[in-house]
Amino acid sequence: MEERRRLVVLGGGVAGLELATHLGRRLGRQGRADILLIDRSFFHVWKPMLHEFAAGTIPDDRNRVSFVAHASRNHFHFWPGTLDAVDRPARTIALAPIIGDDGTPIVEERKIPYDALIVAIGSRANDFGLPGIAEHCRFIDNLTEAENFFGLFRMAVLRAIDHGTPLDIAIVGGGATGVELAAELHRAIDLAMGYKIGFSRAELRITLLEAGSRILPAFPERVSQDAEQALRRLGIQVMTGVDIVGADARGLIRKSGQRVEAEIRVWAAGVKAPSATDAFTDLDKAKGGQLLVRPTLQSTKDDAIFALGDCSVIAEKPVPATAQAARQQARHLSRELVHWVEGRAIRPFRYRDHGAIVTLGDYDGWGTLGRYRFGGGPLHGLTARLGHDLLYRQHQMEIYGPVRGLVSWSADLLDGFVRPRVRLG
């Protein structure tokens, strides 16, 4: 009997979970391959929603997926862990030990064999090694960081109410993450005012800092201009052309020597691969640590190692580091790895730009489709905001299937009639 291929997917983000799900349904169900998903967390979340978890405007308990339960339903396996080493000649990876809160080992180092290793570990904001950034700024790159930020934000608001002082927050990075977070924090306060918390939007002072000449540089200039005006109408200070060179416990330090004082400092600038890519010591990498791959999404040096999503760069023709690109790559590999198991060659991936969407909470939103632009304005922005929500619902359909996806969507709508519209505790 022919030995089943072992397909190991590192990372349970948008690309990793959709890929493992489709491979489980197409190969695992029929016993044609063993599929293992590895992630450091026990839960998957839609990363474009992290700013909403951080602001407390949506509950994370209804918007996360248990890897254990999902793997069981979709004919693949899950194991928690963090990549520690890769032995390419032996085709094995080593997972770092899992350590308990008291420092004692829960699970020792574990070695996992593979026939194909698919790396989908996403990306992180890039602090560029600037002094004090890692120590004194908050990052919102995963669920744990988003939850930690929410706890900090909630306590800071309570302290401001008690002391009768404003709350200063500085966000570095004028891309979609920084822009959407700034607006969502204001939305959280607007919603909380309905519960008479004694704190208003005017007392929340947010400064958004961008090193480039405009915010949202990936969007057309008109969208950048409209978004900046909308943020200013909310009372958010937008500063462009500002180089931050460091941070301390009281604020941020500009290249000019001037300071931006803020009780809470968020770093949402730049993109780099997680430190786990350091384990691939002899593979080609981009400047930000991303693995360089060919159009087939195979490493430039090893046909058995694939990489997709934000942790990879196609050497010949890079694609945007977006959820859209990651999902397209996951769908492509879910088809091609079925052929690969049968001994056929992997066909090259071709990216199709379906546009992009950015929203400012319930306040406004814009989208692009090719050279066309839609949304904008308190009413017209509804189109973009609905489109933004539909992207998440489409992701739910991909991982749950049509029936369970629709049930989940309906449950979210019903839940909105019961829960407060913002987390209050």
Short mmCIF file of C-alpha atoms in Angstrom, two decimals:
data_model
loop_
_atom_site.label_atom_id
_atom_site.label_comp_id
_atom_site.label_asym_id
_atom_site.label_seq_id
_atom_site.Cartn_x
_atom_site.Cartn_y
_atom_site.Cartn_z
CA MET A 1 0.00 0.00 0.00
CA GLU A 2 1.37 3.42 -0.98
CA GLU A 3 2.33 5.61 1.98
CA ARG A 4 0.14 8.67 2.42
CA ARG A 5 1.76 12.05 1.85
CA ARG A 6 2.26 14.25 4.92
CA LEU A 7 1.25 17.86 4.30
CA VAL A 8 2.13 20.25 7.14
CA VAL A 9 0.63 23.77 7.17
CA LEU A 10 2.39 26.26 9.44
CA GLY A 11 0.04 29.05 10.50
CA GLY A 12 -3.72 29.17 10.90
CA GLY A 13 -4.45 32.63 9.58
CA VAL A 14 -6.66 33.43 6.60
CA ALA A 15 -4.50 31.52 4.09
CA GLY A 16 -3.44 28.67 6.36
CA LEU A 17 -6.88 27.77 7.67
CA GLU A 18 -8.60 27.96 4.28
CA LEU A 19 -5.85 25.81 2.77
CA ALA A 20 -5.95 23.18 5.53
CA THR A 21 -9.75 23.10 5.34
CA HIS A 22 -9.85 22.51 1.57
CA LEU A 23 -7.03 19.94 1.72
CA GLY A 24 -8.84 18.11 4.50
CA ARG A 25 -12.03 17.94 2.48
CA ARG A 26 -10.29 16.92 -0.76
CA LEU A 27 -7.48 14.66 0.51
CA GLY A 28 -7.95 13.96 4.22
CA ARG A 29 -11.55 12.76 3.89
CA GLN A 30 -10.51 10.16 1.29
CA GLY A 31 -7.40 9.07 3.21
CA ARG A 32 -5.12 10.23 0.38
CA ALA A 33 -2.96 12.43 2.63
CA ASP A 34 -2.42 13.37 6.25
CA ILE A 35 -2.86 17.11 6.79
CA LEU A 36 -1.55 18.77 9.94
CA LEU A 37 -2.13 22.43 10.83
CA ILE A 38 0.21 24.01 13.38
CA ASP A 39 -0.41 27.35 15.07
CA ARG A 40 0.78 28.95 18.30
CA SER A 41 -2.84 29.78 19.24
CA PHE A 42 -5.86 27.53 19.70
CA PHE A 43 -8.12 29.93 17.79
CA HIS A 44 -8.36 31.50 14.36
CA VAL A 45 -9.62 35.03 13.83
CA TRP A 46 -10.12 37.10 10.68
CA LYS A 47 -7.10 39.39 10.95
CA PRO A 48 -8.80 42.44 9.33
CA MET A 49 -11.08 42.47 12.41
CA LEU A 50 -8.29 42.82 14.98
CA HIS A 51 -8.74 46.58 15.27
CA GLU A 52 -12.39 45.98 16.25
CA PHE A 53 -11.38 43.46 18.93
CA ALA A 54 -8.83 45.99 20.19
CA ALA A 55 -11.46 48.73 20.42
CA GLY A 56 -14.05 46.41 21.96
CA THR A 57 -16.66 47.12 19.30
CA ILE A 58 -17.23 43.44 18.47
CA PRO A 59 -16.96 40.37 20.73
CA ASP A 60 -14.09 38.04 19.89
CA ASP A 61 -15.76 34.97 21.42
CA ARG A 62 -18.33 34.80 18.60
CA ASN A 63 -15.79 35.66 15.90
CA ARG A 64 -13.09 33.10 16.46
CA VAL A 65 -12.77 29.51 15.28
CA SER A 66 -11.50 26.66 17.46
CA PHE A 67 -8.75 24.88 15.53
CA VAL A 68 -9.40 21.62 17.39
CA ALA A 69 -13.12 21.50 16.59
CA HIS A 70 -12.70 22.76 13.03
CA ALA A 71 -9.96 20.23 12.26
CA SER A 72 -12.15 17.40 13.53
CA ARG A 73 -15.04 18.43 11.27
CA ASN A 74 -12.85 18.88 8.19
CA HIS A 75 -10.63 15.79 8.22
CA PHE A 76 -7.29 17.30 9.20
CA HIS A 77 -5.28 17.44 12.41
CA PHE A 78 -4.21 20.35 14.61
CA TRP A 79 -1.32 20.74 16.98
CA PRO A 80 -0.35 23.88 18.94
CA GLY A 81 3.26 24.96 18.66
CA THR A 82 5.88 27.42 17.49
CA LEU A 83 8.46 26.60 14.84
CA ASP A 84 11.95 26.23 16.30
CA ALA A 85 14.05 24.54 13.59
CA VAL A 86 13.85 23.08 10.10
CA ASP A 87 15.90 20.08 8.91
CA ARG A 88 15.49 20.20 5.13
CA PRO A 89 17.54 17.07 4.27
CA ALA A 90 15.54 14.99 6.76
CA ARG A 91 12.29 16.83 5.92
CA THR A 92 11.39 17.42 9.54
CA ILE A 93 10.56 20.48 11.61
CA ALA A 94 11.05 20.93 15.34
CA LEU A 95 8.46 22.70 17.48
CA ALA A 96 9.65 24.61 20.53
CA PRO A 97 8.61 23.25 23.95
CA ILE A 98 5.33 24.53 25.36
CA ILE A 99 6.03 26.17 28.73
CA GLY A 100 3.43 26.72 31.44
CA ASP A 101 2.85 29.99 33.30
CA ASP A 102 5.03 28.76 36.16
CA GLY A 103 7.94 28.03 33.82
CA THR A 104 7.61 24.25 33.80
CA PRO A 105 7.50 22.39 30.47
CA ILE A 106 4.03 21.20 29.44
CA VAL A 107 5.10 19.60 26.15
CA GLU A 108 8.71 18.86 25.23
CA GLU A 109 10.22 19.70 21.84
CA ARG A 110 8.48 17.73 19.14
CA LYS A 111 9.73 16.74 15.67
CA ILE A 112 7.23 16.62 12.82
CA PRO A 113 8.01 14.90 9.50
CA TYR A 114 6.67 16.31 6.24
CA ASP A 115 6.56 15.63 2.53
CA ALA A 116 5.35 19.16 1.82
CA LEU A 117 5.73 22.07 4.25
CA ILE A 118 3.42 25.03 3.58
CA VAL A 119 4.39 28.20 5.45
CA ALA A 120 1.49 30.61 6.06
CA ILE A 121 2.53 32.43 9.24
CA GLY A 122 1.44 35.92 8.16
CA SER A 123 3.31 39.11 9.02
CA ARG A 124 3.93 41.63 11.77
CA ALA A 125 4.40 45.36 11.97
CA ASN A 126 8.06 46.30 11.53
CA ASP A 127 9.68 48.35 14.28
CA PHE A 128 12.88 48.60 12.17
CA GLY A 129 14.94 48.08 15.33
CA LEU A 130 14.22 51.60 16.55
CA PRO A 131 15.01 52.14 20.25
CA GLY A 132 12.14 51.83 22.68
CA ILE A 133 9.49 50.82 20.13
CA ALA A 134 9.22 47.17 21.17
CA GLU A 135 9.30 48.08 24.88
CA HIS A 136 6.96 51.07 24.94
CA CYS A 137 4.54 50.61 22.01
CA ARG A 138 1.60 48.30 21.58
CA PHE A 139 1.27 46.06 18.53
CA ILE A 140 -2.00 44.61 17.22
CA ASP A 141 -0.90 41.72 15.03
CA ASN A 142 -2.78 38.85 16.67
CA LEU A 143 -5.72 38.12 18.97
CA THR A 144 -3.64 38.15 22.16
CA GLU A 145 -2.21 41.58 21.37
CA ALA A 146 -5.66 42.92 20.45
CA GLU A 147 -7.12 41.63 23.72
CA ASN A 148 -4.24 43.09 25.72
CA PHE A 149 -4.74 46.44 24.02
CA PHE A 150 -8.46 46.42 24.82
CA GLY A 151 -7.70 45.84 28.49
CA LEU A 152 -5.21 48.71 28.47
CA PHE A 153 -7.62 51.03 26.62
CA ARG A 154 -10.49 50.24 28.97
CA MET A 155 -8.40 50.93 32.08
CA ALA A 156 -7.02 54.14 30.56
CA VAL A 157 -10.55 55.41 29.90
CA LEU A 158 -11.57 54.63 33.49
CA ARG A 159 -8.50 56.46 34.80
CA ALA A 160 -9.27 59.47 32.59
CA ILE A 161 -12.84 59.57 33.89
CA ASP A 162 -11.67 59.36 37.50
CA HIS A 163 -8.98 62.05 37.08
CA GLY A 164 -11.08 64.27 34.82
CA THR A 165 -8.31 64.34 32.20
CA PRO A 166 -8.22 63.57 28.45
CA LEU A 167 -6.71 60.36 27.09
CA ASP A 168 -3.90 60.76 24.52
CA ILE A 169 -3.27 57.93 22.06
CA ALA A 170 -0.64 58.03 19.30
CA ILE A 171 -0.80 55.57 16.39
CA VAL A 172 2.22 55.23 14.11
CA GLY A 173 1.36 54.02 10.61
CA GLY A 174 -1.13 55.50 8.18
CA GLY A 175 -1.97 52.28 6.39
CA ALA A 176 -5.32 50.52 6.68
CA THR A 177 -4.57 49.13 10.17
CA GLY A 178 -3.67 52.49 11.72
CA VAL A 179 -6.46 54.40 9.99
CA GLU A 180 -9.16 51.86 10.87
CA LEU A 181 -7.97 51.56 14.47
CA ALA A 182 -8.07 55.34 14.97
CA ALA A 183 -11.66 55.52 13.73
CA GLU A 184 -12.76 52.41 15.65
CA LEU A 185 -11.50 53.78 18.97
CA HIS A 186 -13.64 56.87 18.42
CA ARG A 187 -16.59 54.65 17.52
CA ALA A 188 -16.10 52.72 20.78
CA ILE A 189 -16.37 55.94 22.78
CA ASP A 190 -19.38 57.12 20.75
CA LEU A 191 -21.16 53.83 21.50
CA ALA A 192 -20.14 53.85 25.16
CA MET A 193 -21.53 57.39 25.58
CA GLY A 194 -24.96 55.85 25.16
CA TYR A 195 -24.39 54.11 28.50
CA LYS A 196 -23.50 57.43 30.22
CA ILE A 197 -19.92 56.50 31.07
CA GLY A 198 -18.93 60.12 31.66
CA PHE A 199 -16.38 60.28 28.84
CA SER A 200 -16.87 61.88 25.42
CA ARG A 201 -15.21 61.81 22.03
CA ALA A 202 -13.70 65.23 22.69
CA GLU A 203 -11.76 63.79 25.64
CA LEU A 204 -10.20 61.08 23.45
CA ARG A 205 -7.25 62.72 21.68
CA ILE A 206 -5.85 60.51 18.93
CA THR A 207 -2.86 61.40 16.77
CA LEU A 208 -2.18 59.38 13.61
CA LEU A 209 1.40 59.66 12.36
CA GLU A 210 2.58 58.61 8.90
CA ALA A 211 6.13 58.84 7.55
CA GLY A 212 4.97 59.17 3.93
CA SER A 213 3.34 62.11 2.24
CA ARG A 214 -0.21 60.75 2.67
CA ILE A 215 -2.17 58.13 4.58
CA LEU A 216 -3.47 54.98 2.85
CA PRO A 217 -0.66 55.00 0.24
CA ALA A 218 -1.98 51.76 -1.31
CA PHE A 219 -5.19 53.55 -2.33
CA PRO A 220 -5.76 56.27 -4.94
CA GLU A 221 -4.80 59.74 -3.77
CA ARG A 222 -8.44 60.88 -3.72
CA VAL A 223 -9.28 58.15 -1.20
CA SER A 224 -6.34 59.26 0.96
CA GLN A 225 -7.56 62.85 0.90
CA ASP A 226 -11.16 61.93 1.69
CA ALA A 227 -10.11 59.61 4.51
CA GLU A 228 -7.88 62.27 6.07
CA GLN A 229 -10.72 64.79 5.97
CA ALA A 230 -13.10 62.26 7.55
CA LEU A 231 -10.61 61.52 10.33
CA ARG A 232 -10.15 65.21 11.02
CA ARG A 233 -13.93 65.63 11.27
CA LEU A 234 -13.87 62.99 14.00
CA GLY A 235 -11.31 65.08 15.85
CA ILE A 236 -8.33 62.86 15.00
CA GLN A 237 -5.09 64.71 14.34
CA VAL A 238 -3.37 63.43 11.19
CA MET A 239 0.34 64.13 10.74
CA THR A 240 2.16 63.07 7.55
CA GLY A 241 5.85 63.27 6.67
CA VAL A 242 6.70 62.45 10.27
CA ASP A 243 9.66 60.15 10.96
CA ILE A 244 9.53 58.47 14.39
CA VAL A 245 12.98 57.39 15.60
CA GLY A 246 12.20 56.09 19.08
CA ALA A 247 9.81 55.83 22.00
CA ASP A 248 9.80 55.92 25.77
CA ALA A 249 7.24 55.51 28.55
CA ARG A 250 5.76 58.97 27.92
CA GLY A 251 5.58 59.24 24.15
CA LEU A 252 7.24 59.09 20.74
CA ILE A 253 10.42 60.81 19.56
CA ARG A 254 10.53 62.44 16.13
CA LYS A 255 13.60 62.71 13.93
CA SER A 256 13.46 66.48 14.41
CA GLY A 257 13.86 65.97 18.15
CA GLN A 258 10.29 66.98 18.90
CA ARG A 259 8.08 64.69 20.94
CA VAL A 260 4.54 63.37 20.61
CA GLU A 261 3.31 62.76 24.15
CA ALA A 262 0.81 59.93 24.56
CA GLU A 263 -0.27 57.63 27.35
CA ILE A 264 -0.90 54.81 24.85
CA ARG A 265 1.40 54.32 21.87
CA VAL A 266 0.53 51.94 19.02
CA TRP A 267 2.96 50.80 16.32
CA ALA A 268 1.20 49.84 13.07
CA ALA A 269 3.93 50.75 10.56
CA GLY A 270 5.89 48.58 8.16
CA VAL A 271 5.59 44.88 7.39
CA LYS A 272 7.97 42.06 8.21
CA ALA A 273 7.78 38.30 8.55
CA PRO A 274 7.45 36.76 12.02
CA SER A 275 10.67 35.60 13.68
CA ALA A 276 9.74 31.99 12.84
CA THR A 277 11.19 32.49 9.35
CA ASP A 278 14.62 32.70 11.03
CA ALA A 279 14.46 28.90 11.26
CA PHE A 280 14.84 28.73 7.47
CA THR A 281 18.51 29.63 7.66
CA ASP A 282 19.52 28.62 4.14
CA LEU A 283 16.52 29.74 2.09
CA ASP A 284 16.31 32.96 0.09
CA LYS A 285 14.48 35.78 1.87
CA ALA A 286 13.35 39.32 1.16
CA LYS A 287 14.56 42.31 3.18
CA GLY A 288 11.65 41.94 5.62
CA GLY A 289 12.40 38.26 6.27
CA GLN A 290 9.70 36.92 3.95
CA LEU A 291 10.52 33.68 2.13
CA LEU A 292 11.22 34.16 -1.57
CA VAL A 293 9.17 31.82 -3.74
CA ARG A 294 8.68 31.09 -7.40
CA PRO A 295 5.33 31.60 -9.19
CA THR A 296 4.45 28.03 -8.13
CA LEU A 297 4.70 29.30 -4.50
CA GLN A 298 7.57 26.87 -3.93
CA SER A 299 10.75 28.13 -2.29
CA THR A 300 13.45 29.22 -4.72
CA LYS A 301 15.70 26.52 -3.22
CA ASP A 302 13.42 23.68 -2.09
CA ASP A 303 10.48 22.19 -4.02
CA ALA A 304 9.07 20.64 -0.83
CA ILE A 305 8.66 24.00 0.93
CA PHE A 306 5.83 26.31 -0.08
CA ALA A 307 5.02 29.76 1.29
CA LEU A 308 1.97 31.97 0.79
CA GLY A 309 0.39 35.08 2.19
CA ASP A 310 2.23 37.90 3.93
CA CYS A 311 5.23 35.76 4.96
CA SER A 312 6.23 35.22 1.33
CA VAL A 313 7.27 37.26 -1.69
CA ILE A 314 7.07 35.98 -5.26
CA ALA A 315 10.56 36.84 -6.49
CA GLU A 316 9.57 37.41 -10.12
CA LYS A 317 6.45 39.49 -9.51
CA PRO A 318 5.43 40.35 -5.92
CA VAL A 319 1.74 40.62 -5.04
CA PRO A 320 0.20 42.86 -2.36
CA ALA A 321 0.40 41.70 1.27
CA THR A 322 -3.38 41.56 1.67
CA ALA A 323 -5.99 39.03 2.80
CA GLN A 324 -7.28 39.00 -0.77
CA ALA A 325 -3.94 37.81 -2.17
CA ALA A 326 -3.50 35.29 0.64
CA ARG A 327 -6.92 33.77 0.00
CA GLN A 328 -6.28 33.51 -3.74
CA GLN A 329 -2.99 31.73 -3.06
CA ALA A 330 -4.68 29.36 -0.61
CA ARG A 331 -7.34 28.42 -3.18
CA HIS A 332 -4.65 27.92 -5.83
CA LEU A 333 -2.56 25.63 -3.64
CA SER A 334 -5.62 23.69 -2.46
CA ARG A 335 -6.11 22.64 -6.09
CA GLU A 336 -2.47 22.21 -7.03
CA LEU A 337 -1.45 20.14 -4.01
CA VAL A 338 -4.15 17.63 -4.93
CA HIS A 339 -2.38 17.30 -8.29
CA TRP A 340 1.02 17.24 -6.55
CA VAL A 341 -0.05 14.26 -4.42
CA GLU A 342 -0.90 12.50 -7.68
CA GLY A 343 2.58 13.19 -9.01
CA ARG A 344 1.74 16.12 -11.27
CA ALA A 345 3.64 19.41 -11.45
CA ILE A 346 2.51 22.56 -9.66
CA ARG A 347 1.15 25.22 -11.99
CA PRO A 348 2.10 28.89 -11.41
CA PHE A 349 -0.11 31.19 -9.38
CA ARG A 350 -1.69 34.19 -11.10
CA TYR A 351 -2.94 37.06 -8.96
CA ARG A 352 -6.15 38.86 -9.90
CA ASP A 353 -6.69 42.28 -8.34
CA HIS A 354 -10.33 42.52 -7.22
CA GLY A 355 -9.84 45.90 -5.60
CA ALA A 356 -9.51 46.97 -1.97
CA ILE A 357 -11.72 48.34 0.79
CA VAL A 358 -11.02 50.50 3.82
CA THR A 359 -13.64 51.60 6.35
CA LEU A 360 -13.76 54.09 9.19
CA GLY A 361 -16.11 52.15 11.44
CA ASP A 362 -19.72 53.22 10.85
CA TYR A 363 -18.58 56.68 9.78
CA ASP A 364 -17.35 56.18 6.23
CA GLY A 365 -15.71 53.82 3.78
CA TRP A 366 -14.10 53.57 0.35
CA GLY A 367 -13.40 50.83 -2.12
CA THR A 368 -11.52 50.48 -5.40
CA LEU A 369 -12.21 48.14 -8.28
CA GLY A 370 -9.58 48.47 -10.96
CA ARG A 371 -9.49 52.16 -11.86
CA TYR A 372 -12.96 52.69 -10.39
CA ARG A 373 -13.64 54.03 -6.91
CA PHE A 374 -16.80 53.69 -4.83
CA GLY A 375 -18.03 54.69 -1.39
CA GLY A 376 -17.22 57.88 0.44
CA GLY A 377 -19.54 60.15 2.36
CA PRO A 378 -21.76 59.23 5.32
CA LEU A 379 -24.35 57.54 3.08
CA HIS A 380 -22.37 56.38 0.05
CA GLY A 381 -19.72 54.90 2.33
CA LEU A 382 -22.32 52.31 3.28
CA THR A 383 -21.51 50.48 0.04
CA ALA A 384 -17.89 50.06 1.04
CA ARG A 385 -18.78 49.14 4.61
CA LEU A 386 -21.13 46.40 3.42
CA GLY A 387 -18.46 45.18 1.03
CA HIS A 388 -16.00 45.03 3.92
CA ASP A 389 -18.41 42.87 5.93
CA LEU A 390 -19.13 40.63 2.95
CA LEU A 391 -15.42 39.78 2.66
CA TYR A 392 -15.57 38.33 6.17
CA ARG A 393 -18.79 36.48 5.41
CA GLN A 394 -17.18 35.02 2.30
CA HIS A 395 -14.31 33.77 4.45
CA GLN A 396 -16.84 32.15 6.80
CA MET A 397 -18.45 30.40 3.83
CA GLU A 398 -15.05 29.09 2.73
CA ILE A 399 -14.21 27.50 6.08
CA TYR A 400 -17.68 26.54 7.32
CA GLY A 401 -19.43 25.73 4.07
CA PRO A 402 -22.65 27.44 2.84
CA VAL A 403 -25.07 26.09 5.46
CA ARG A 404 -22.98 26.61 8.58
CA GLY A 405 -21.69 29.91 7.16
CA LEU A 406 -25.24 31.26 6.81
CA VAL A 407 -26.13 29.99 10.29
CA SER A 408 -23.10 31.76 11.74
CA TRP A 409 -24.03 34.98 9.94
CA SER A 410 -27.60 34.76 11.24
CA ALA A 411 -26.35 34.09 14.77
CA ASP A 412 -24.18 37.20 14.62
CA LEU A 413 -27.17 39.30 13.53
CA LEU A 414 -29.36 37.93 16.32
CA ASP A 415 -26.60 38.37 18.86
CA GLY A 416 -26.49 42.05 18.00
CA PHE A 417 -30.00 42.47 19.43
CA VAL A 418 -28.93 41.08 22.80
CA ARG A 419 -25.40 42.27 23.53
CA PRO A 420 -24.32 45.86 24.09
CA ARG A 421 -22.84 47.34 20.91
CA VAL A 422 -19.52 47.87 22.68
CA ARG A 423 -17.73 45.82 25.32
CA LEU A 424 -18.23 47.47 28.69
CA GLY A 425 -16.36 45.06 30.90
#
